[in-house]
Coordinates of C-alpha atoms and ligand atoms in Angstrom, one line a residue:
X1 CA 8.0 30.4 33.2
X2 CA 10.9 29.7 36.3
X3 CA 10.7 32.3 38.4
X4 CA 14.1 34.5 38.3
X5 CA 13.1 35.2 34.3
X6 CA 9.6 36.0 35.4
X7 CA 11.1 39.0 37.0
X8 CA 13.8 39.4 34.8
X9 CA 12.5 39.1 31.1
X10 CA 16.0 40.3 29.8
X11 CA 17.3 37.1 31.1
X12 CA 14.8 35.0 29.4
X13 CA 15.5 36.3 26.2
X14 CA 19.3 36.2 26.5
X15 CA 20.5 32.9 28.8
X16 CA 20.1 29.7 27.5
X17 CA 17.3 27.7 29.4
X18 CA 16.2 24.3 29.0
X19 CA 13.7 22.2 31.8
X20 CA 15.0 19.2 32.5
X21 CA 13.5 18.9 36.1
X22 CA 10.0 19.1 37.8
X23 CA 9.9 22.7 39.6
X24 CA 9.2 24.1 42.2
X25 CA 10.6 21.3 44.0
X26 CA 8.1 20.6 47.3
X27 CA 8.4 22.1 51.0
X28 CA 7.8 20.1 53.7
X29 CA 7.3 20.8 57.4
X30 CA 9.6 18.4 59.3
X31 CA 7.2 19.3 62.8
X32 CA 8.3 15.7 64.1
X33 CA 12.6 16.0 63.7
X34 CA 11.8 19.7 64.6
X35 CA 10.4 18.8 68.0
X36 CA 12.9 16.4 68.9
X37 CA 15.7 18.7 68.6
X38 CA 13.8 21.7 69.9
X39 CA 13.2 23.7 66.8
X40 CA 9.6 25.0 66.4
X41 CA 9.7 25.8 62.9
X42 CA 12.1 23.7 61.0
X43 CA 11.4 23.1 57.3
X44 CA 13.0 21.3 54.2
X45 CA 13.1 22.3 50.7
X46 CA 12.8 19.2 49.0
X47 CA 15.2 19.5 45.5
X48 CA 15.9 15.6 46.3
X49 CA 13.0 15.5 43.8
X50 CA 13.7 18.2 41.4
X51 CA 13.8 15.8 38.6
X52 CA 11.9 12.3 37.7
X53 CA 15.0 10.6 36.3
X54 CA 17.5 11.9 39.1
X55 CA 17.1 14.6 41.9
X56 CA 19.1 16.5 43.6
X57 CA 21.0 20.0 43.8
X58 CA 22.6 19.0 40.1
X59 CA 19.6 19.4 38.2
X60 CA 18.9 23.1 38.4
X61 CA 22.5 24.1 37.2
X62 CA 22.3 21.7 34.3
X63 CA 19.1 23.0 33.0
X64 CA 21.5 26.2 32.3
X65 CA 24.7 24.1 31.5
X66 CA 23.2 22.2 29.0
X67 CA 21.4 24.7 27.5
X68 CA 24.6 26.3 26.9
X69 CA 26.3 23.5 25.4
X70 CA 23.6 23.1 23.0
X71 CA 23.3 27.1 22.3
X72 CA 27.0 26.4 21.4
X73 CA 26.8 23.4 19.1
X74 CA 28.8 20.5 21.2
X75 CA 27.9 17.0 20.9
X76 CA 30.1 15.4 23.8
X77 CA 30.3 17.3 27.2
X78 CA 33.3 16.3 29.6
X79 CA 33.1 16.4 33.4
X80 CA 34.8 15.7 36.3
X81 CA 34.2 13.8 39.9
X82 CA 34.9 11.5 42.6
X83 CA 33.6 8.1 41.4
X84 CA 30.2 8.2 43.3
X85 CA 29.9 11.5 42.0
X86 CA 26.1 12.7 42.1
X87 CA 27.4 15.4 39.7
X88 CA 28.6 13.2 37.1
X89 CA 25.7 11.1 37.4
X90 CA 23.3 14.0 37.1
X91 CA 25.2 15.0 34.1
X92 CA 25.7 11.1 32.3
X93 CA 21.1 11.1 33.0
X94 CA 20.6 14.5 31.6
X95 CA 22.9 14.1 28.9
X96 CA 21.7 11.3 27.5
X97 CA 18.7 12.8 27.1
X98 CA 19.5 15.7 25.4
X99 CA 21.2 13.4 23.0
X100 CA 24.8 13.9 24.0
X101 CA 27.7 11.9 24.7
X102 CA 28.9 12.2 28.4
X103 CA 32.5 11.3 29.5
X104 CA 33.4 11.5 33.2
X105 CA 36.8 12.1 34.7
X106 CA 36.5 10.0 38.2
X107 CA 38.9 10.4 40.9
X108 CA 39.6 7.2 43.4
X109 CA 36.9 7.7 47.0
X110 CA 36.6 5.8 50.1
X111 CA 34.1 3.0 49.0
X112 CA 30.0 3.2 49.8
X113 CA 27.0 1.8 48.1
X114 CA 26.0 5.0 46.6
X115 CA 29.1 5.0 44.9
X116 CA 28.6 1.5 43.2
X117 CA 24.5 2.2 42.3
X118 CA 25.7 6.0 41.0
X119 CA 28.6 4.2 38.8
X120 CA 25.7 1.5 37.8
X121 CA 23.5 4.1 36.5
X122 CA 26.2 6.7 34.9
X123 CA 26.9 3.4 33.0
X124 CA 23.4 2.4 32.0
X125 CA 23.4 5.8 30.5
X126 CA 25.9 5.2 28.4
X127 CA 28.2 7.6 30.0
X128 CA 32.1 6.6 29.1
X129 CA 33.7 6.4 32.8
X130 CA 37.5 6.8 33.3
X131 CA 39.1 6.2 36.7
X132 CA 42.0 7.9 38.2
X133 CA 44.0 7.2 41.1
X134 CA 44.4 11.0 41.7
X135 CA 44.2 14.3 40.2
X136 CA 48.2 14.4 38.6
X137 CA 47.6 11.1 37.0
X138 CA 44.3 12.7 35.4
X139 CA 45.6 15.9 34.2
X140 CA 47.6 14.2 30.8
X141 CA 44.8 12.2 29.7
X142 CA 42.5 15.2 30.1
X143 CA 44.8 16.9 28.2
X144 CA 45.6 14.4 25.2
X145 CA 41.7 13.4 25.3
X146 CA 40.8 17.8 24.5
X147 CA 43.0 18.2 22.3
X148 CA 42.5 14.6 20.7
X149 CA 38.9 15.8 20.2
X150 CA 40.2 19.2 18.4
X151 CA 42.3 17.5 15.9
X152 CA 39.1 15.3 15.2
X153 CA 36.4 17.8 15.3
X154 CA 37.8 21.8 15.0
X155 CA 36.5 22.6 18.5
X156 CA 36.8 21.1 21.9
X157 CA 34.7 19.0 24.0
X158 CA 32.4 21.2 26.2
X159 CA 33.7 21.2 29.2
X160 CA 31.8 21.2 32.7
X161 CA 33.2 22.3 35.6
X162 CA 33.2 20.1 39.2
X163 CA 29.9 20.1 40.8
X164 CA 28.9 22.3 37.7
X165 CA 29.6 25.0 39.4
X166 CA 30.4 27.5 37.1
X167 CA 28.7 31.0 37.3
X168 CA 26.5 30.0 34.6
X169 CA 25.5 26.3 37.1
X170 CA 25.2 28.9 40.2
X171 CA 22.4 30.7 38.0
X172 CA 20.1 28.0 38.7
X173 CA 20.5 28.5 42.0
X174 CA 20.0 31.9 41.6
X175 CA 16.3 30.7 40.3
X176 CA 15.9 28.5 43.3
X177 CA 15.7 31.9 45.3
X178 CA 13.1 32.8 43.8
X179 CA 10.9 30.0 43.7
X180 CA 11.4 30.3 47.6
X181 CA 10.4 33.1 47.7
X182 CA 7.2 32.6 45.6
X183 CA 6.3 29.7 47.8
X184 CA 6.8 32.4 50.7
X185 CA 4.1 34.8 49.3
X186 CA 1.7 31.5 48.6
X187 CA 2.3 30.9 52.0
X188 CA 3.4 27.5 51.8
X189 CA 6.1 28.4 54.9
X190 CA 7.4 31.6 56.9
X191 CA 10.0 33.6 55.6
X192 CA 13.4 31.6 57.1
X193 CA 15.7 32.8 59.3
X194 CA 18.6 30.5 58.1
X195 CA 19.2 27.7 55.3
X196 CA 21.2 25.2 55.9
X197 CA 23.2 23.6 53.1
X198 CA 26.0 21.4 52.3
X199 CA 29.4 23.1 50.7
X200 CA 30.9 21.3 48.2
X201 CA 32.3 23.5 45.1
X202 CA 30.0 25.8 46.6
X203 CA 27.2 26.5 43.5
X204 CA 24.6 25.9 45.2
X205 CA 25.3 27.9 48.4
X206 CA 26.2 30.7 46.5
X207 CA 23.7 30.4 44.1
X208 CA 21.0 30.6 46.9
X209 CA 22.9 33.7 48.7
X210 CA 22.6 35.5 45.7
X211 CA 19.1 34.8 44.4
X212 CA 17.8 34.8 47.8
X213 CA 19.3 38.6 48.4
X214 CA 17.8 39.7 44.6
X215 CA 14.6 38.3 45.8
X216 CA 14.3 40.7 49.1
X217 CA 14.6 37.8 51.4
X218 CA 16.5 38.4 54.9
X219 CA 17.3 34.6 55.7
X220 CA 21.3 33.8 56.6
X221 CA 22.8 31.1 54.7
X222 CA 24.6 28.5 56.7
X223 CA 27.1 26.4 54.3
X224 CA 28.3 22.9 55.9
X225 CA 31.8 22.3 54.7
X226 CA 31.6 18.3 53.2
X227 CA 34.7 18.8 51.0
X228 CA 38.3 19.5 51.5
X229 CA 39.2 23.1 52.5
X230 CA 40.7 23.8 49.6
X231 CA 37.8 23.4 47.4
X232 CA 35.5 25.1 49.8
X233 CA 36.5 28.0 51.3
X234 CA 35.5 31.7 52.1
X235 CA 37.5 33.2 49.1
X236 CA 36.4 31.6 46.4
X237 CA 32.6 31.7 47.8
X238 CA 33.0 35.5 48.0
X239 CA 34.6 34.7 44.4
X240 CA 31.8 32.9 43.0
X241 CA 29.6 35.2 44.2
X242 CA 30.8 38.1 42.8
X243 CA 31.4 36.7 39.1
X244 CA 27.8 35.3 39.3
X245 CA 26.5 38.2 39.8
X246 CA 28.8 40.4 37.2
X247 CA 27.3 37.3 34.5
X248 CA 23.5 38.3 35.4
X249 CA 24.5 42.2 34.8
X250 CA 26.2 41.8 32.1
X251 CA 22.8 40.3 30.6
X252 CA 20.6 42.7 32.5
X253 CA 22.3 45.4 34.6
X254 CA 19.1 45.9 36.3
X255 CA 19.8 42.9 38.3
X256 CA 21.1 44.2 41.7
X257 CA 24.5 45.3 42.3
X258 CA 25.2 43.2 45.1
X259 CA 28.8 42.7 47.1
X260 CA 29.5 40.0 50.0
X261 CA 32.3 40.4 52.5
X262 CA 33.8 37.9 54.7
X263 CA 31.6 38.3 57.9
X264 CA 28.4 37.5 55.8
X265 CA 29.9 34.0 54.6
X266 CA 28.7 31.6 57.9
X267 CA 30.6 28.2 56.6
X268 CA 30.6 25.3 59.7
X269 CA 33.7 23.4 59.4
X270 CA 33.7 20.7 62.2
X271 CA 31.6 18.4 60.3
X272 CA 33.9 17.4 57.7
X273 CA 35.2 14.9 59.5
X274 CA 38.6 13.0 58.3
X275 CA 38.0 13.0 54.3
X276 CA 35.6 13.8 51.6
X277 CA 33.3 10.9 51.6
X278 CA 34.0 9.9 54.6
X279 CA 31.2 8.9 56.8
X280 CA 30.8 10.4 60.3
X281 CA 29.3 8.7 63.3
X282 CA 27.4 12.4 64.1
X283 CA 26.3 12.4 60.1
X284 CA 25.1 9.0 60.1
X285 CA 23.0 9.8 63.2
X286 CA 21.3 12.4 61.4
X287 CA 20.4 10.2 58.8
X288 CA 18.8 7.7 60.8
X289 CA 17.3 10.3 62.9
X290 CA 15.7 12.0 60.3
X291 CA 14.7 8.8 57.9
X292 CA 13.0 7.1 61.8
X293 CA 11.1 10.4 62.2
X294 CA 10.2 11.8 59.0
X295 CA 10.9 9.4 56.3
X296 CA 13.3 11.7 54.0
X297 CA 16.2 9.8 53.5
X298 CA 20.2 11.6 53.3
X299 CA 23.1 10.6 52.5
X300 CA 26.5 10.1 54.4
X301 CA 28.7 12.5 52.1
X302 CA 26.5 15.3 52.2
X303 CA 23.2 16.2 53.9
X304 CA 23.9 13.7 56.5
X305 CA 26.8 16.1 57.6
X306 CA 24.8 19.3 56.4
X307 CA 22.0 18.0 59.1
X308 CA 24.3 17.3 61.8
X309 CA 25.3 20.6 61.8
X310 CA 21.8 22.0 62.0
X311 CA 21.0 20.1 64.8
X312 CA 24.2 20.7 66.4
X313 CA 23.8 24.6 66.0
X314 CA 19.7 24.7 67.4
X315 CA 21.0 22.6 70.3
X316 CA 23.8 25.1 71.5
X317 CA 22.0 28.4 70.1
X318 CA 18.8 27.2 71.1
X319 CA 17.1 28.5 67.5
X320 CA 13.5 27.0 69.1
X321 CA 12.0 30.1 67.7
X322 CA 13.8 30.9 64.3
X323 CA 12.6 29.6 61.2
X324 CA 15.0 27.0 59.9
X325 CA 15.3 25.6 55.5
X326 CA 16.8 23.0 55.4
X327 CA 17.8 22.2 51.7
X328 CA 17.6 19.0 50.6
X329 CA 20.2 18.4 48.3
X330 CA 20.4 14.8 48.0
X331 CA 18.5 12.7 45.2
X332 CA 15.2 11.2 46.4
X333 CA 14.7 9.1 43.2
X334 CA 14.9 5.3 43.3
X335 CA 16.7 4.1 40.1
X336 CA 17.2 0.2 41.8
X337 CA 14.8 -1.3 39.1
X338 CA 16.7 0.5 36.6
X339 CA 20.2 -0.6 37.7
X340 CA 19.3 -4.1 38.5
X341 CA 20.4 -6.1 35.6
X342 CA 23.8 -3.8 35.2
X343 CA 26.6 -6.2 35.7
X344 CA 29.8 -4.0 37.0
X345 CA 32.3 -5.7 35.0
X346 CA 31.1 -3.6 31.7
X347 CA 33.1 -1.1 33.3
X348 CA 36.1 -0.2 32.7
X349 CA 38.5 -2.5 35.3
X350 CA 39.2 0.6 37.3
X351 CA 36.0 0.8 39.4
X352 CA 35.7 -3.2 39.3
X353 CA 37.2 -2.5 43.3
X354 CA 34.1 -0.4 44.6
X355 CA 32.2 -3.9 43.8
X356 CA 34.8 -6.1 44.8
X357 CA 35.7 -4.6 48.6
X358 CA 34.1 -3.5 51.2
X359 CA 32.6 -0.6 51.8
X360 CA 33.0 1.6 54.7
X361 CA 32.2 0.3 58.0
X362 CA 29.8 2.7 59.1
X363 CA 27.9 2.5 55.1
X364 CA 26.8 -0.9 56.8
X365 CA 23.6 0.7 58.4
X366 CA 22.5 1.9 55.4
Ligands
PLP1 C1 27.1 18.1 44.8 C2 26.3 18.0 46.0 C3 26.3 19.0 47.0 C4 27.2 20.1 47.0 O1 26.8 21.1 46.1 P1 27.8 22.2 45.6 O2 27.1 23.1 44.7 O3 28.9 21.4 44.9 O4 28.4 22.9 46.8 C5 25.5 18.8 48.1 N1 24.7 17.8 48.2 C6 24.7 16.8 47.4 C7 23.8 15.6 47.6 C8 25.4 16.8 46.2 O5 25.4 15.8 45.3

């Protein structure tokens, strides 16, 4: 049984619940990046392999997501993303195997080879993949493709949020507190200080602040900005938070009552760099270092950045001392072999650029 309905049996009986992953999701002591940038006890949190398909931060909130769509009948779920989306991949893998049919709302990115394997595989999956140039030419055909399916079918398509983070997504992350904190107790690592984690539409970080505050634990949360402001920002974490936690009482009111204010939210913005996507020399350094020293490999859009940060705040607050998660929340999974014979003109003409020009400079490394 996951953890958070372990403690919470109301919750077992009463949210919809489905394993799609493999849980917990491995900690590993990072002793070699930890003593070359002067952090004694630095750990990682490894949900790059929560799931054998496709990993990643995705997979928890989907295991409630889809559970909900199938508690409410829908065949076709709709999502939305950047077109290397790891979100709408995670959703096209998971969706396929629970049988239904995925269709992803992609926004135009700057161009990396993630973004052409992730379309590859969304594809294999039999995922139907629309590009957009931007979000106002997106917003009629999202329209005339809901109310399209109404007319057909008497209900609409169910609809996941960005990121999946809904306050239903965010539960799984609420769960992921927990199984920290039962690895704690096993004594698989020292109760953390701070967690370090990439902000995106901010699920999983608030996710984590609540469950890891319902399950006793002090550590701070440290959320890397990797997405435009506007997306990730301290009112609509303090936002999320709040109606995640009103969800859980509703179900069980003897979940905690818990408030955040604006001091508690610790969100570093100075790794962002120029655009969503966009690859930064101090992120890609933190890739290398940390795939050269202890074979985990990050990404550029995410982690990269989220690990940059870390290093950058040991290094001027020397931290040598705290204990320091960092959570992984980049797939680990290798789907090459799987992608290999997928030829990128099956798709629609849209995305036949991402194959067609370069990517970005700085991807070359990779
Ligand atoms: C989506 C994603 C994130 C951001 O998570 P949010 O819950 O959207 O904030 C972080 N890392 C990776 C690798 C992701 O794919």
């Amino acid at each position: 049984m996951i953890p958070l309905f372990a403690q919470y049996p109301l919750l077992k009986e009463r949210i919809p619940y489905v394993s799609l992953g493999e849980f917990p999701t491995p900690i590993a002591h990072l002793s070699k990046l930890g003593r070359e940038i002067g952090a004694d006890h630095l750990y990682l949190k490894h949900d790059g392999l929560s799931g054998s398909l496709y990993g990643g931060n995705k997979i928890r909130k989907l295991e409630f997501i889809l559970a909900d769509a199938i508690q409410k009948k829908a065949k076709q779920v709709l999502t939305f993303g950047f077109a290397g989306s790891n979100h709408c991949l995670a959703t096209a893998v998971y969706a396929h195997k629970m049988k239904f049919k995925c269709i992803s709302m992609l926004l135009a990115q700057p161009n990396a080879q993630y973004v052409r394997r992730n379309l590859l595989y969304s594809h294999f999956c039999g995922a139907e993949l629309h590009h957009y140039k931007n979000e106002r030419t997106m917003y009629m055909p999202a329209l005339i493709r809901l109310f399209g399916h109404f007319l057909k079918h008497g209900k609409f398509p169910y609809i996941i949020l960005p990121g999946g983070s809904s306050p239903i997504g965010a539960v799984g992350y609420v769960n992921a507190g927990f199984e920290l904190k039962e690895q704690i107790s096993r004594g698989l690592l020292p109760e953390p200080d701070q967690v370090f984690v990439p902000l995106g539409t901010m699920g999983t970080a608030v996710g984590l602040m609540v469950g890891l505050r319902a399950a006793g634990l002090k550590a701070h949360v440290v959320s890397v900005r990797v997405v435009d402001e506007k997306f990730g920002n301290k009112e609509k974490f303090i936002k999320l938070f709040r109606k995640t936690v009103e969800l859980i009482r509703s179900i069980d009111s003897s979940f905690p009552h818990m408030k955040i204010v604006d001091d508690e939210v610790d969100i570093m913005h100075n790794f962002f760099g120029e655009q969503y996507a966009g690859f930064t020399e101090q992120g890609m350094t933190a890739v290398n270092l940390v795939a050269k020293s202890e074979g985990i490999k990050l990404d550029g859009t995410y982690t990269g950045k989220a690990m940059a940060a870390l290093i950058d705040r040991v290094r001027n607050n020397s931290l040598r001392n705290e204990v320091i998660l960092f959570w992984n929340t980049y797939n680990a999974r290798d789907f090459s072999g799987t992608i290999k014979g997928v030829d990128y003109h099956l798709l629609p003409g849209g995305f036949h650029r991402y194959f067609e020009e370069d990517v970005q400079p700085i991807d070359k490394l990779h």
